[in-house]
């Protein structure tokens, strides 16, 4: 891999002693090592907050005086040396979980393709759970020493910022990203020019440049069509996530699947496993087959040879949620590609033909399933749903034998856990507690933490959330044009000592954000009880083309802004990873009301659980596996109702009753020290059952054991033949 290189940009005028700060700014390791993040923050907390935790901007914009002071400040330098000690040890670690458990993976890169990656709020190239999962997957892979390489897109505009107008309507603001302030470096070829790969369309060729990001020990390559040699409309192909018009959508996916494989080849990679995070990248299976067809294989032989190394993760329990393209559209854009597979057009369509109500389509889900040996859903229930949904592809088998397994999702713990809590764990569980993340027995030690200490941390985190909301409002108010109703709706009246419920997620209709508003009078009564107030914080974006989603936001906002709520219902604008962190760390209860079984997994509740919040959720996705009757609460039962209307009504009733009779009384049942002992017992039970089970530590290990290493023997066999 000597044909490319990247170079840290010049232009950081740092004192010699602090020179290495720029190196750290370009490795996202700092985002999940709290001490490293503080190293930037300490330089200038005010600026750090104002520019949204962007270390590259910080180093460019900070007053040089402050840097000089820091370079002389013994206390700062001690932290600096400590952090770089950790960084160097991390980057050079030889004995990792992978090297010790699966040495055969050494030198066998795993390619991980995803349409989005949620790594940090300064890099808005994600829209929701799928991206955050991909980001957490890479971070954990780095921690475990797994030789993984990510492939995705660098979106020129990123995902939109959300504003909520006074009438509750969502405004989408598209920002052009300033790449020079992002931790992405252009990949150059050996002659110092931009390394490019090409994808052919029937009437033209589209070039893609590459950006390299460092996620701890592993690289992530992002494709970008915004190059001079492309037409203006082609430059736009990678400008945004999920174009809603199908033309651009199919072109984008062709760039990801085909361009992504070519990018890895240009970089000198020969991956042993090709992991598709959702079907958007499924064209990669065809590009890999094309490589072999070009070498003389038939298409059938090529697929047979490559299938064993492909792994496909499905996240979509609804048939319509999978990308399906009309056949004419495929013919229109893949016209230069499919002939290279030595197939007729009809044979090509046959690969992924799907009979849908609206006609025949080319299904990315079918394409990925047929051409992958490893296939998984993202929770146990989702596995069952996926086997039922795709049974028609394996007609000869019983439904339960459909070869789709499941690996339940997880979250990257140090990315999501509050630093205060990690410090508490250091005190009571030992400095090395992080090495025991996925060991259930270890976590029974949680019981040894005094209630008062854990409660003090929880209160601190709640106050932090309240202050954060207030500072956001102050900013918006100062900018002008912010109506008093918006001020109140943004959480200024929040009481940091009252029971606080969080509901934050994409506003897709199946998530039923308005379920809690089914009976508004009953809800008003619940939240306004004099000695037992309850607050609910909503947040979330709707895809800009999703009209029902935007109407749902408006419906929620209409209630939020009513005076009768006393400011206890709140809607926070612009849900992103930063806001998510404050919410999952600061609320007491995490509410989730999907219409079962459409959640697939869900991950935000896991983030809340590891911070000590209690989940109150429909028994769907991960929560169906996690709930033990004591570590939180269930909404509804472990089954689906006869109709959506009935299910909605039953779930709403269950939600209100449990809130009224169980959650609220329990929270306010205080002893003389103002602590609810029963609440603390449940909190501890939730932490010790959920942390070991729903972290990416457990998840990535599962992927390695159950899907990645399965792909290896066939490679050895193939290599043996050569
Ligand atoms: C974790 C996360 C999600 C996914 O949460 P769900 O539980 O799947 O709703 C979405 N958006 C952001 C910003 C997140 O941090």
XYZ file of C-alpha atoms and ligand atoms in Angstrom:
737
model
C 0.000 0.000 0.000
C 2.578 2.493 -1.076
C 0.725 4.227 -3.873
C -0.997 6.780 -1.700
C -0.334 9.104 1.139
C -1.938 11.805 3.138
C -0.217 14.637 4.867
C -1.275 16.731 7.821
C -1.926 20.249 6.581
C 0.456 23.027 7.505
C -0.804 26.214 8.958
C -1.066 25.277 12.581
C 1.084 27.754 14.369
C 1.646 25.742 17.512
C 4.351 26.142 20.119
C 6.894 23.367 19.675
C 5.988 21.735 22.991
C 2.352 21.402 21.864
C 3.085 20.431 18.262
C 1.405 17.056 18.559
C -2.011 18.586 19.243
C -2.603 18.751 15.488
C -1.918 15.038 15.197
C -4.544 14.379 17.859
C -7.025 16.720 16.167
C -6.804 14.497 13.074
C -7.441 11.262 14.893
C -11.002 10.790 16.103
C -9.653 8.746 19.004
C -9.967 11.975 20.968
C -13.770 11.795 20.658
C -14.004 8.681 22.822
C -11.161 9.361 25.213
C -12.568 11.959 27.623
C -9.160 13.101 28.858
C -8.148 13.855 25.272
C -11.254 15.916 24.621
C -10.489 17.948 27.720
C -7.025 18.658 26.440
C -8.615 20.788 23.719
C -11.341 22.201 25.909
C -8.928 23.402 28.576
C -7.169 25.626 26.072
C -10.240 27.837 25.773
C -13.535 26.484 27.097
C -15.562 29.340 25.690
C -14.233 29.010 22.144
C -14.396 25.198 22.367
C -18.109 25.395 23.135
C -18.859 28.097 20.563
C -17.296 26.204 17.664
C -19.050 22.968 18.598
C -16.090 20.938 19.878
C -14.034 21.126 16.714
C -10.337 20.747 17.601
C -9.092 21.717 14.138
C -10.948 25.008 14.240
C -9.832 25.494 17.806
C -6.192 25.205 16.838
C -6.684 27.582 13.915
C -8.709 30.207 15.735
C -7.354 30.249 19.252
C -5.460 33.279 20.494
C -1.749 32.344 20.168
C -1.202 33.874 23.589
C -3.276 31.137 25.163
C -1.265 28.465 23.415
C 1.954 30.017 24.646
C 0.553 30.125 28.171
C -0.467 26.486 27.960
C 2.991 25.532 26.724
C 4.364 26.977 29.979
C 1.623 25.703 32.261
C 2.917 22.748 34.279
C -0.538 21.462 35.069
C -1.610 21.566 31.425
C 1.593 19.920 30.299
C 1.100 17.112 32.794
C -2.317 16.353 31.272
C -0.823 16.741 27.799
C 1.886 14.185 28.507
C -0.605 11.848 30.151
C -2.930 11.958 27.137
C -0.132 11.425 24.626
C 1.123 8.580 26.763
C -2.317 6.979 26.422
C -2.472 7.789 22.720
C 0.925 6.303 21.911
C 0.229 3.213 23.983
C -3.091 2.789 22.196
C -1.719 3.279 18.703
C 1.232 0.961 19.258
C -0.512 -1.738 21.250
C 0.638 -5.140 20.032
C -1.440 -7.420 22.230
C -5.037 -6.776 21.319
C -8.135 -8.911 21.645
C -7.894 -9.725 17.932
C -4.210 -10.590 17.945
C -4.727 -12.864 20.936
C -8.015 -14.466 19.968
C -7.971 -14.501 16.177
C -4.367 -14.161 15.015
C -5.510 -15.514 11.639
C -7.154 -12.151 11.006
C -3.769 -10.479 11.001
C -3.145 -8.923 7.588
C -6.643 -9.860 6.471
C -8.497 -6.551 6.223
C -12.254 -6.414 6.631
C -14.006 -3.827 4.486
C -17.021 -2.171 6.111
C -19.348 -0.268 3.778
C -21.982 2.126 5.038
C -23.942 4.991 3.517
C -23.437 6.972 6.723
C -21.023 7.132 9.644
C -21.919 8.864 12.914
C -18.562 9.647 14.476
C -18.934 13.091 15.998
C -21.229 16.088 15.761
C -18.605 18.096 13.848
C -18.814 15.570 11.032
C -22.522 15.542 10.069
C -22.304 12.653 7.605
C -24.985 10.623 9.404
C -28.741 10.944 9.708
C -29.570 8.575 12.539
C -29.171 5.191 14.138
C -27.668 3.404 11.134
C -24.807 5.887 10.958
C -24.199 6.039 14.690
C -24.044 2.258 14.756
C -21.459 2.297 11.943
C -19.391 4.900 13.793
C -19.525 2.929 17.035
C -18.636 -0.268 15.127
C -15.439 1.326 13.815
C -14.465 2.757 17.197
C -14.878 -0.593 18.885
C -13.069 -2.387 16.042
C -10.176 -0.037 16.671
C -10.248 -0.793 20.406
C -10.238 -4.537 19.705
C -7.394 -4.294 17.192
C -9.556 -5.553 14.353
C -8.074 -4.795 10.908
C -11.205 -3.127 9.570
C -11.405 -0.381 6.938
C -14.483 1.779 6.512
C -15.900 2.982 3.188
C -18.581 5.656 2.809
C -19.286 9.151 1.512
C -17.992 12.588 2.349
C -21.119 14.692 1.902
C -20.348 18.256 0.850
C -23.413 19.550 2.679
C -23.751 16.969 5.385
C -27.108 16.218 6.971
C -29.285 19.274 7.520
C -29.579 21.350 10.689
C -33.071 21.583 12.063
C -34.948 24.655 13.195
C -38.491 24.540 14.496
C -40.623 27.542 13.581
C -43.092 29.037 16.014
C -45.887 27.035 14.383
C -43.996 23.788 14.854
C -42.956 23.344 11.238
C -39.470 21.937 10.652
C -37.087 24.096 8.631
C -34.125 22.309 7.101
C -30.924 24.317 6.855
C -28.299 22.911 4.545
C -24.791 23.903 5.442
C -21.829 23.562 3.152
C -19.124 21.818 5.135
C -15.738 23.427 5.349
C -13.480 20.459 4.703
C -10.384 22.282 5.817
C -11.836 22.266 9.314
C -12.733 18.586 9.275
C -10.463 15.706 10.275
C -10.379 14.367 6.713
C -7.285 14.345 4.534
C -7.318 14.078 0.745
C -5.603 10.931 -0.495
C -2.833 11.621 -3.004
C -1.159 9.278 -5.471
C 2.596 8.750 -5.644
C 3.026 11.825 -7.822
C 1.235 14.028 -5.343
C -1.998 14.359 -7.327
C -5.439 13.536 -5.956
C -6.003 9.778 -6.122
C -9.205 9.177 -8.101
C -11.305 6.200 -9.092
C -13.887 6.099 -11.857
C -17.374 4.677 -12.227
C -18.903 4.431 -15.700
C -22.455 5.467 -16.552
C -23.900 4.871 -20.046
C -23.104 8.378 -21.282
C -20.231 9.454 -19.087
C -17.686 8.645 -16.422
C -17.882 9.953 -12.861
C -14.640 10.388 -10.906
C -14.422 10.047 -7.167
C -11.787 11.546 -4.925
C -10.985 9.952 -1.579
C -10.711 11.353 1.920
C -8.957 9.497 4.683
C -10.035 9.686 8.316
C -8.297 8.121 11.277
C -10.560 6.357 13.738
C -8.008 5.363 16.332
C -6.033 2.606 14.687
C -8.191 2.181 11.641
C -8.778 4.124 8.435
C -12.070 5.261 6.988
C -12.198 6.245 3.312
C -14.901 8.586 2.115
C -15.808 9.016 -1.556
C -16.446 12.457 -2.987
C -17.668 13.348 -6.502
C -17.154 17.077 -6.016
C -14.249 17.251 -8.484
C -13.587 19.649 -11.386
C -13.567 16.857 -13.962
C -17.190 15.981 -13.144
C -20.196 17.881 -14.480
C -21.972 20.132 -12.043
C -24.825 17.690 -11.582
C -22.401 14.817 -10.970
C -20.585 16.913 -8.393
C -23.899 17.001 -6.530
C -24.195 13.216 -6.349
C -22.332 13.044 -3.059
C -23.522 16.407 -1.764
C -26.263 15.016 0.496
C -27.371 11.898 2.308
C -30.224 9.940 0.785
C -31.386 11.923 -2.208
C -35.101 11.340 -2.340
C -35.327 11.210 -6.141
C -34.665 7.677 -7.300
C -32.395 8.739 -10.160
C -29.804 10.245 -7.907
C -30.357 7.560 -5.342
C -29.453 4.752 -7.716
C -26.426 6.662 -8.994
C -25.282 7.307 -5.440
C -25.544 3.631 -4.564
C -23.649 2.658 -7.690
C -20.884 5.029 -6.641
C -20.782 3.485 -3.163
C -20.789 -0.153 -4.215
C -18.703 -0.013 -7.375
C -16.635 3.090 -6.576
C -15.991 1.805 -3.062
C -14.483 -1.471 -4.289
C -12.347 0.392 -6.811
C -11.183 2.804 -4.126
C -9.990 -0.042 -1.937
C -8.217 -1.619 -4.926
C -6.543 1.683 -5.784
C -5.342 1.880 -2.192
C -3.880 -1.617 -2.474
C -6.404 -3.496 -0.348
C -7.481 -7.071 -0.852
C -10.126 -7.480 1.872
C -10.929 -10.929 3.163
C -14.408 -9.906 4.311
C -16.790 -7.412 2.710
C -19.393 -6.207 5.186
C -22.420 -4.267 3.914
C -24.133 -2.246 6.618
C -27.609 -2.233 5.022
C -28.389 -2.773 1.343
C -27.209 0.583 -0.042
C -23.778 -0.874 -0.754
C -25.019 -4.112 -2.363
C -23.684 -3.232 -5.825
C -20.280 -4.094 -4.377
C -21.174 -7.764 -4.832
C -21.523 -7.156 -8.583
C -18.299 -5.209 -8.864
C -16.413 -8.027 -7.156
C -18.003 -10.490 -9.573
C -17.114 -8.215 -12.503
C -13.458 -8.353 -11.490
C -13.500 -12.128 -11.858
C -15.575 -12.081 -15.057
C -12.942 -9.745 -16.530
C -10.424 -12.478 -15.685
C -12.413 -15.111 -17.592
C -14.925 -16.525 -15.083
C -18.600 -16.848 -15.837
C -20.897 -14.699 -13.726
C -22.173 -17.762 -11.867
C -18.632 -18.871 -11.018
C -17.721 -15.369 -9.970
C -20.639 -15.095 -7.570
C -19.923 -18.557 -6.216
C -16.334 -17.540 -5.482
C -17.057 -14.171 -3.937
C -20.209 -14.921 -1.947
C -18.409 -16.602 0.948
C -16.628 -13.368 1.795
C -19.680 -11.113 1.765
C -21.537 -10.233 4.946
C -24.836 -8.378 4.857
C -26.572 -6.737 7.800
C -30.214 -5.836 7.280
C -31.782 -3.137 9.446
C -35.191 -2.840 7.852
C -38.184 -4.882 9.015
C -40.561 -3.372 6.426
C -40.383 -4.476 2.781
C -40.866 -0.881 1.593
C -37.964 0.272 3.722
C -35.489 -1.578 1.533
C -34.280 0.246 -1.532
C -36.102 -1.030 -4.598
C -35.567 0.502 -8.018
C -37.836 0.215 -11.050
C -36.189 -1.982 -13.680
C -36.103 0.796 -16.289
C -34.095 2.930 -13.894
C -31.555 0.173 -13.426
C -31.308 -0.210 -17.186
C -30.853 3.540 -17.532
C -27.970 3.893 -15.095
C -26.293 0.495 -15.111
C -26.271 0.226 -18.894
C -22.488 0.499 -19.034
C -21.993 -1.875 -16.150
C -24.137 -4.971 -16.564
C -22.806 -5.953 -20.021
C -19.428 -6.454 -18.352
C -20.943 -9.323 -16.369
C -21.584 -11.255 -19.606
C -25.294 -11.472 -18.897
C -28.304 -10.526 -20.945
C -30.366 -7.690 -19.541
C -33.046 -10.122 -18.489
C -30.534 -12.357 -16.727
C -29.205 -9.285 -14.998
C -32.655 -8.274 -13.761
C -33.192 -11.813 -12.561
C -30.434 -11.361 -9.972
C -32.620 -9.149 -7.816
C -36.055 -9.104 -9.395
C -38.819 -8.441 -6.879
C -42.542 -8.506 -7.505
C -43.912 -5.488 -5.662
C -47.473 -4.111 -5.629
C -46.346 -1.229 -7.854
C -44.642 -3.542 -10.354
C -41.354 -5.335 -10.784
C -38.336 -3.831 -9.105
C -34.651 -4.479 -8.611
C -34.255 -5.052 -4.891
C -31.045 -4.093 -3.120
C -32.082 -6.357 -0.249
C -32.394 -9.388 -2.517
C -29.146 -8.502 -4.264
C -27.319 -8.431 -0.938
C -29.000 -11.540 0.513
C -28.401 -13.701 -2.548
C -24.779 -12.709 -2.843
C -23.719 -12.936 0.800
C -22.863 -16.031 2.806
C -23.159 -14.145 6.094
C -26.533 -12.497 6.715
C -27.849 -11.002 9.891
C -30.631 -8.982 11.415
C -29.987 -6.688 14.385
C -32.026 -8.235 17.214
C -33.590 -11.582 17.989
C -37.121 -10.451 17.125
C -35.872 -8.695 13.998
C -34.194 -11.960 12.997
C -37.563 -13.694 13.136
C -39.223 -10.908 11.173
C -36.448 -10.955 8.560
C -36.716 -14.731 8.128
C -40.443 -14.377 7.541
C -39.998 -11.409 5.212
C -37.385 -13.122 3.017
C -38.722 -16.668 3.249
C -39.706 -16.515 -0.433
C -36.010 -16.531 -1.358
C -35.563 -19.903 0.361
C -38.910 -21.497 -0.457
C -37.590 -25.015 0.061
C -36.737 -24.296 3.694
C -38.879 -23.961 6.787
C -39.245 -20.332 7.836
C -37.161 -20.921 10.958
C -34.344 -22.316 8.786
C -34.070 -19.290 6.519
C -30.335 -18.547 6.725
C -30.487 -15.120 8.347
C -29.110 -14.971 11.870
C -29.025 -12.004 14.222
C -26.403 -9.970 16.050
C -28.101 -7.559 18.409
C -26.777 -4.017 18.167
C -24.676 -2.337 20.807
C -23.196 1.064 21.621
C -19.609 2.172 22.182
C -19.433 2.728 25.923
C -16.795 5.436 26.352
C -18.333 7.315 23.442
C -21.642 7.579 25.301
C -20.967 7.292 29.020
C -20.614 10.428 31.125
C -17.116 11.092 32.392
C -18.364 11.538 35.956
C -19.802 8.072 35.878
C -16.612 6.590 34.453
C -14.709 8.219 37.305
C -17.135 6.703 39.787
C -16.535 3.296 38.201
C -12.784 3.812 38.545
C -13.310 4.402 42.258
C -15.559 1.439 42.926
C -14.964 -1.095 40.160
C -11.248 -0.561 39.728
C -9.152 1.431 37.270
C -9.333 -1.386 34.731
C -13.141 -1.683 34.693
C -13.186 -0.870 30.973
C -11.333 -4.112 30.224
C -14.299 -6.041 31.644
C -17.056 -4.403 29.622
C -18.659 -7.545 28.275
C -18.282 -9.739 31.374
C -21.694 -10.082 33.057
C -20.217 -11.380 36.345
C -17.961 -8.380 36.692
C -20.900 -5.999 36.602
C -22.476 -7.390 39.753
C -19.865 -5.167 41.430
C -22.182 -2.263 40.674
C -24.044 -3.238 43.849
C -21.015 -2.093 45.823
C -21.428 1.532 44.764
C -23.172 3.512 47.545
C -26.583 4.785 46.430
C -25.747 8.301 47.580
C -22.668 8.487 45.339
C -24.435 7.166 42.282
C -27.409 9.438 42.893
C -25.105 12.450 43.248
C -23.640 11.725 39.821
C -27.123 11.352 38.353
C -28.215 14.700 39.798
C -25.094 16.334 38.446
C -25.893 15.020 34.975
C -29.474 16.254 35.176
C -28.354 19.733 36.148
C -25.859 19.672 33.325
C -28.644 18.894 30.873
C -30.771 21.743 32.263
C -27.893 24.225 31.994
C -27.131 23.074 28.502
C -30.726 23.661 27.394
C -30.631 27.112 28.914
C -27.390 28.067 27.175
C -28.801 26.953 23.849
C -31.847 29.127 24.380
C -29.680 32.065 25.399
C -27.793 31.763 22.096
C -30.947 31.630 20.012
C -32.608 34.444 21.954
C -29.564 36.673 21.515
C -29.543 36.068 17.779
C -33.050 37.525 17.579
C -36.221 36.341 15.895
C -36.909 33.796 18.639
C -40.458 33.995 19.969
C -41.046 33.717 23.759
C -43.124 30.615 23.070
C -40.051 29.040 21.495
C -38.006 30.012 24.524
C -40.361 28.170 26.863
C -40.663 25.207 24.487
C -36.886 24.846 24.523
C -36.668 23.887 28.161
C -35.955 27.030 30.186
C -38.625 26.116 32.743
C -37.200 22.667 33.355
C -36.691 21.697 36.986
C -33.535 19.618 37.287
C -34.926 17.816 40.333
C -38.182 16.615 38.774
C -38.714 13.265 37.076
C -37.521 13.778 33.510
C -38.383 11.564 30.573
C -36.504 11.683 27.272
C -37.909 10.850 23.859
C -35.422 11.509 21.074
C -35.275 9.823 17.714
C -35.964 10.237 14.039
C -39.528 11.337 13.467
C -40.652 8.434 11.339
C -44.308 7.590 11.841
C -43.695 4.039 13.091
C -41.829 5.513 16.079
C -45.160 6.973 17.239
C -43.777 10.092 18.907
C -47.333 11.199 19.596
C -48.405 8.027 21.409
C -47.833 9.751 24.740
C -50.188 12.514 23.518
C -53.059 10.111 22.796
C -55.064 11.498 25.731
C -53.762 15.019 26.280
C -55.960 15.776 29.285
C -54.718 12.686 31.080
C -51.137 13.608 30.234
C -51.583 17.172 31.527
C -52.899 15.752 34.763
C -49.899 13.425 35.026
C -47.216 16.041 34.421
C -48.756 18.742 36.624
C -49.351 16.873 39.868
C -48.155 19.325 42.570
C -45.633 17.185 44.435
C -44.773 14.847 41.630
C -44.100 16.882 38.496
C -43.040 15.076 35.343
C -41.204 16.549 32.380
C -40.872 15.131 28.889
C -38.151 16.254 26.513
C -38.702 15.534 22.811
C -36.103 15.852 20.080
C -35.645 14.514 16.584
C -35.501 15.316 12.905
C -37.789 14.167 10.110
C -36.263 13.470 6.707
C -36.887 16.695 4.702
C -39.011 14.793 2.173
C -41.061 12.992 4.843
C -44.237 15.067 5.086
C -45.998 12.809 7.642
C -42.835 12.930 9.765
C -42.811 16.709 9.712
C -46.516 16.816 10.551
C -45.809 14.605 13.537
C -43.234 17.100 14.813
C -45.789 19.855 14.401
C -48.413 17.842 16.244
C -46.040 17.344 19.183
C -44.946 20.978 19.127
C -48.556 22.211 19.262
C -48.934 20.514 22.625
C -45.476 21.486 23.859
C -46.169 25.182 23.461
C -49.491 25.214 25.315
C -49.389 27.175 28.558
C -51.202 24.334 30.345
C -48.066 22.205 30.189
C -46.289 24.643 32.480
C -43.180 24.371 30.318
C -42.877 20.716 31.313
C -43.114 19.450 27.772
C -40.086 20.475 25.759
C -38.970 20.111 22.149
C -35.259 20.538 21.518
C -34.187 21.471 18.001
C -31.498 19.821 15.958
C -31.049 16.379 17.488
C -27.495 15.279 16.800
C -24.822 13.271 18.597
C -24.005 16.134 20.927
C -27.588 16.662 22.051
C -28.028 12.888 22.219
C -25.130 12.694 24.661
C -26.661 15.296 26.996
C -30.058 13.620 26.833
C -29.047 10.005 27.380
C -26.811 11.105 30.242
C -29.252 13.512 31.843
C -32.764 12.054 31.824
C -34.230 9.627 34.371
C -36.349 7.594 31.995
C -35.872 6.823 28.310
C -39.165 6.427 26.509
C -39.503 4.469 23.285
C -42.829 3.768 21.624
C -42.239 2.115 18.234
C -45.033 0.207 16.584
C -43.800 -3.337 17.082
C -41.994 -4.973 15.238
C -40.658 -2.050 13.198
C -37.856 -0.928 15.487
C -35.397 -3.660 14.356
C -33.121 -2.864 17.297
C -32.852 0.753 18.494
C -29.727 1.907 20.290
C -30.479 5.174 22.075
C -32.070 3.274 24.971
C -28.794 1.389 25.435
C -26.925 4.697 25.693
C -29.419 5.846 28.331
C -29.179 2.554 30.248
C -25.414 2.648 30.561
C -25.730 6.105 32.096
C -28.241 4.941 34.695
C -31.508 5.977 33.049
C -34.321 3.420 33.176
C -35.922 2.301 29.940
C -39.658 2.482 29.467
C -40.320 0.949 26.106
C -42.352 -1.236 23.831
C -41.053 -4.817 23.824
C -39.470 -4.436 20.418
C -35.898 -4.697 19.139
C -33.195 -4.784 21.790
C -35.513 -4.034 24.708
C -37.426 -7.249 24.215
C -34.163 -9.075 24.951
C -33.030 -6.769 27.725
C -36.166 -6.408 29.844
C -36.203 -8.754 32.840
C -39.259 -7.406 34.655
C -37.179 -5.248 36.985
C -34.531 -3.282 35.030
C -37.045 -0.802 33.583
C -40.631 -1.033 32.331
C -42.442 -2.472 29.361
C -45.165 -0.793 27.339
C -47.705 -3.323 26.113
C -47.110 -7.021 25.845
C -44.732 -9.395 24.139
C -46.885 -9.754 21.038
C -48.514 -7.781 18.243
C -52.202 -6.821 18.329
C -54.702 -7.684 15.578
C -54.579 -4.213 14.068
C -52.536 -1.047 14.316
C -55.464 0.873 15.775
C -55.894 -1.661 18.563
C -52.179 -1.822 19.215
C -51.938 1.978 19.465
C -54.838 2.157 21.915
C -53.541 -0.695 24.079
C -50.020 0.710 24.159
C -51.238 4.194 25.119
C -53.285 2.784 27.972
C -50.347 0.705 29.167
C -48.062 3.740 28.963
C -50.298 5.986 31.083
C -51.133 3.326 33.648
C -47.513 2.358 34.229
C -46.482 5.992 34.517
C -49.249 6.799 36.992
C -49.118 3.675 39.117
C -45.492 2.660 39.039
C -42.883 5.013 37.631
C -43.926 8.302 39.199
C -44.713 7.002 42.714
C -41.458 5.055 42.749
C -39.341 8.012 41.710
C -40.780 10.238 44.424
C -40.721 7.635 47.175
C -37.817 9.253 49.030
C -36.064 8.292 52.236
C -34.778 10.929 54.706
C -31.715 11.405 52.485
C -33.954 12.276 49.538
C -33.079 9.057 47.764
C -35.534 6.526 46.357
C -33.933 3.238 47.358
C -36.136 1.180 45.087
C -35.304 3.444 42.135
C -31.601 3.018 42.828
C -32.004 -0.753 43.028
C -33.651 -0.774 39.629
C -31.014 1.559 38.220
C -28.239 -0.733 39.382
C -30.039 -3.758 38.035
C -30.434 -2.010 34.697
C -26.756 -1.089 34.533
C -25.458 -4.486 35.477
C -27.720 -6.354 33.081
C -27.474 -3.962 30.134
C -23.881 -2.712 30.066
C -22.226 -6.090 29.444
C -24.888 -7.144 26.953
C -25.513 -4.092 24.789
C -22.097 -2.620 24.180
C -20.289 -2.757 20.856
C -17.640 -4.735 22.753
C -20.032 -7.682 22.805
C -21.442 -6.811 19.380
C -18.196 -6.542 17.400
C -16.881 -9.702 19.027
C -20.074 -11.424 17.880
C -19.561 -10.175 14.332
C -16.015 -11.488 14.361
C -16.899 -14.889 15.810
C -20.101 -15.547 13.944
C -19.646 -13.789 10.611
C -16.138 -12.515 9.866
C -14.033 -15.575 10.673
C -16.600 -17.738 8.882
C -15.420 -16.045 5.698
C -11.779 -16.968 6.230
C -11.470 -20.717 5.515
C -12.713 -20.347 1.968
C -9.984 -17.796 1.342
C -7.326 -20.125 2.626
C -8.717 -22.839 0.366
C -8.628 -20.485 -2.578
C -5.134 -19.320 -1.785
C -4.066 -22.922 -1.446
C -5.242 -23.620 -4.982
C -3.239 -20.782 -6.523
C -28.192 6.786 18.953
C -28.724 7.773 18.016
C -29.766 7.434 17.149
C -30.413 6.059 17.125
O -31.343 5.926 18.140
P -32.636 4.984 18.081
O -32.716 4.352 19.399
O -32.415 3.991 16.989
O -33.777 5.872 17.827
C -30.234 8.406 16.277
N -29.703 9.643 16.261
C -28.709 10.006 17.083
C -28.164 11.385 17.019
C -28.186 9.087 17.997
O -27.184 9.447 18.808
